[in-house]
Amino acid sequence: MREFSRILPLLILLPVIAAVLAVLTVSRPYILSVLFPLITLVVALSLGDRPTVSITLSTDKGVMYVGEELNIELNVKVHGGFGLILVRAPPIPNTAMAEGFELVRGNNVHVIFKGFHDVDRRFTYTLRAVKRGTYQLGGVDYTYYNALGIHGPIRGSVRLDNSVQVMPR
């Protein structure tokens, strides 16, 4: 990132100087070919801001029996940025909740493309309890990848305090 910030003034200054020289020589084809990299650079920098991610997760039950289904609703809101967002909701692999539930309908992993407009998505999926116990939902993990590669992946997690108790029949 430091090297990119050192090169940035040079990348902006060179096309501006070349554009001024092209205007002075009244060579129109050269003006467009010189201004294109400058316009591309300005667009890339304006799309490179870091996003604000807001994630909420709700369940329809707090206490259930083995064999019953648990409906989960996941809401993802993203403001700013331009790229891909990978969202992984519970049950996360290699956790106690992953051993106690199986995915019946839908997906708990989603890839969202964040374009120029804000994203507000709602996902639902269903889990079936296969083992008794008390399970913490843990959290929802996300990773943001900038489409232009201006900065590295941004990883984050939203911790949830909810738990689900599964009782034997």
XYZ file of C-alpha atoms in Angstrom:
169
model
C 0.000 0.000 0.000
C 2.911 2.367 0.720
C 4.370 1.854 -2.738
C 1.002 2.597 -4.313
C 0.720 5.877 -2.378
C 4.222 6.910 -3.552
C 3.442 6.162 -7.185
C 0.024 7.845 -7.101
C 1.209 11.467 -7.570
C 3.405 10.358 -10.448
C 0.530 8.492 -12.094
C -1.635 11.590 -11.888
C 1.051 14.091 -12.902
C 2.300 12.334 -16.044
C -1.048 12.188 -17.892
C -1.790 15.805 -16.947
C 1.544 16.974 -18.415
C 0.987 14.882 -21.533
C -2.551 16.279 -21.904
C -1.267 19.861 -21.629
C 1.352 19.135 -24.303
C -1.294 17.564 -26.536
C -3.542 20.609 -26.139
C -0.644 22.915 -26.992
C 0.106 20.944 -30.152
C -3.641 20.736 -30.974
C -3.492 17.005 -31.510
C -6.988 15.759 -30.594
C -6.365 11.971 -30.852
C -3.519 12.287 -28.365
C -5.663 14.218 -25.904
C -8.159 11.351 -25.561
C -5.478 8.671 -25.348
C -3.670 10.583 -22.605
C -6.764 11.521 -20.588
C -8.147 7.957 -20.563
C -5.595 6.634 -18.019
C -6.211 9.688 -15.836
C -9.985 9.183 -15.900
C -9.523 5.463 -15.173
C -7.276 6.266 -12.222
C -9.762 8.760 -10.758
C -12.613 6.243 -11.083
C -10.502 3.489 -9.491
C -9.600 5.693 -6.527
C -13.187 6.807 -5.993
C -14.360 3.158 -5.916
C -11.612 2.084 -3.547
C -13.194 3.223 -0.284
C -13.819 0.639 2.395
C -17.410 -0.533 2.866
C -19.578 -0.405 5.959
C -21.120 -3.840 6.531
C -24.156 -4.384 8.776
C -25.367 -7.938 9.424
C -28.283 -9.159 11.536
C -29.400 -12.725 12.114
C -32.640 -13.896 13.696
C -34.049 -17.319 14.533
C -37.663 -18.354 14.978
C -37.010 -20.520 18.076
C -34.839 -20.489 21.139
C -35.874 -23.907 22.455
C -36.661 -26.893 20.234
C -36.667 -30.699 20.095
C -34.402 -33.062 18.153
C -35.765 -33.469 14.621
C -37.462 -30.048 14.501
C -36.473 -27.359 12.025
C -34.988 -23.964 12.842
C -35.662 -21.125 10.386
C -32.929 -18.504 10.205
C -33.143 -15.080 8.551
C -29.950 -13.249 7.603
C -30.012 -9.555 6.626
C -26.913 -8.026 5.013
C -26.528 -4.293 4.344
C -23.432 -2.860 2.663
C -22.697 0.825 2.112
C -19.679 1.975 0.097
C -16.996 0.006 -1.674
C -17.054 -1.856 -4.977
C -16.416 -5.581 -5.050
C -17.406 -8.992 -3.718
C -18.546 -9.870 -0.217
C -18.440 -13.439 1.059
C -20.798 -14.029 4.013
C -20.700 -17.213 6.117
C -23.490 -17.641 8.674
C -23.888 -20.308 11.392
C -23.291 -23.169 11.608
C -19.603 -22.565 10.928
C -17.694 -25.785 10.091
C -15.777 -27.508 12.913
C -17.971 -26.035 15.652
C -20.366 -27.700 18.075
C -23.319 -26.183 16.237
C -22.192 -27.789 12.968
C -22.313 -31.179 14.668
C -25.754 -30.552 16.177
C -27.565 -29.270 13.073
C -27.852 -30.152 9.406
C -28.734 -27.780 6.593
C -32.139 -28.678 5.126
C -33.059 -25.759 2.835
C -31.164 -22.774 1.486
C -27.514 -21.837 1.984
C -25.618 -20.384 4.887
C -22.778 -19.137 2.637
C -23.451 -16.310 0.178
C -21.407 -14.282 -2.309
C -22.731 -10.779 -2.980
C -21.531 -8.366 -5.664
C -21.465 -4.776 -4.409
C -21.745 -2.396 -7.349
C -22.330 1.353 -7.376
C -25.509 1.192 -5.272
C -25.908 0.105 -1.659
C -26.799 -3.539 -1.041
C -29.663 -4.672 1.188
C -30.186 -8.443 0.935
C -32.245 -10.917 2.925
C -31.474 -14.640 2.997
C -33.329 -17.445 4.709
C -32.282 -21.006 5.370
C -33.453 -23.909 7.492
C -31.526 -26.170 9.850
C -32.700 -29.445 11.419
C -31.583 -30.345 14.947
C -29.900 -33.777 15.007
C -28.310 -33.742 18.471
C -29.431 -32.430 21.839
C -27.571 -29.686 23.655
C -27.263 -25.923 23.955
C -25.643 -24.306 20.944
C -24.244 -20.804 20.674
C -24.818 -19.218 17.262
C -21.308 -17.775 17.459
C -21.223 -15.209 14.706
C -21.424 -14.312 11.057
C -18.080 -14.009 9.256
C -17.596 -11.885 6.151
C -14.765 -11.082 3.776
C -14.770 -8.115 1.380
C -12.680 -8.251 -1.813
C -12.203 -4.982 -3.719
C -12.957 -5.547 -7.410
C -10.012 -3.412 -8.526
C -7.541 -4.885 -6.021
C -6.682 -1.498 -4.527
C -6.366 -3.000 -1.045
C -6.282 -6.504 0.359
C -9.294 -8.477 1.600
C -11.109 -7.035 4.597
C -12.220 -9.689 7.052
C -14.752 -9.095 9.769
C -17.145 -10.863 12.050
C -20.408 -9.994 13.752
C -20.714 -11.818 17.078
C -24.120 -13.085 18.144
C -25.232 -13.660 21.736
C -28.149 -15.908 20.766
C -28.248 -19.573 21.659
C -30.538 -22.451 20.748
C -31.379 -25.210 23.196
C -32.224 -28.600 21.677
C -34.009 -31.043 23.961
C -34.535 -34.780 23.432
C -37.990 -36.059 22.528
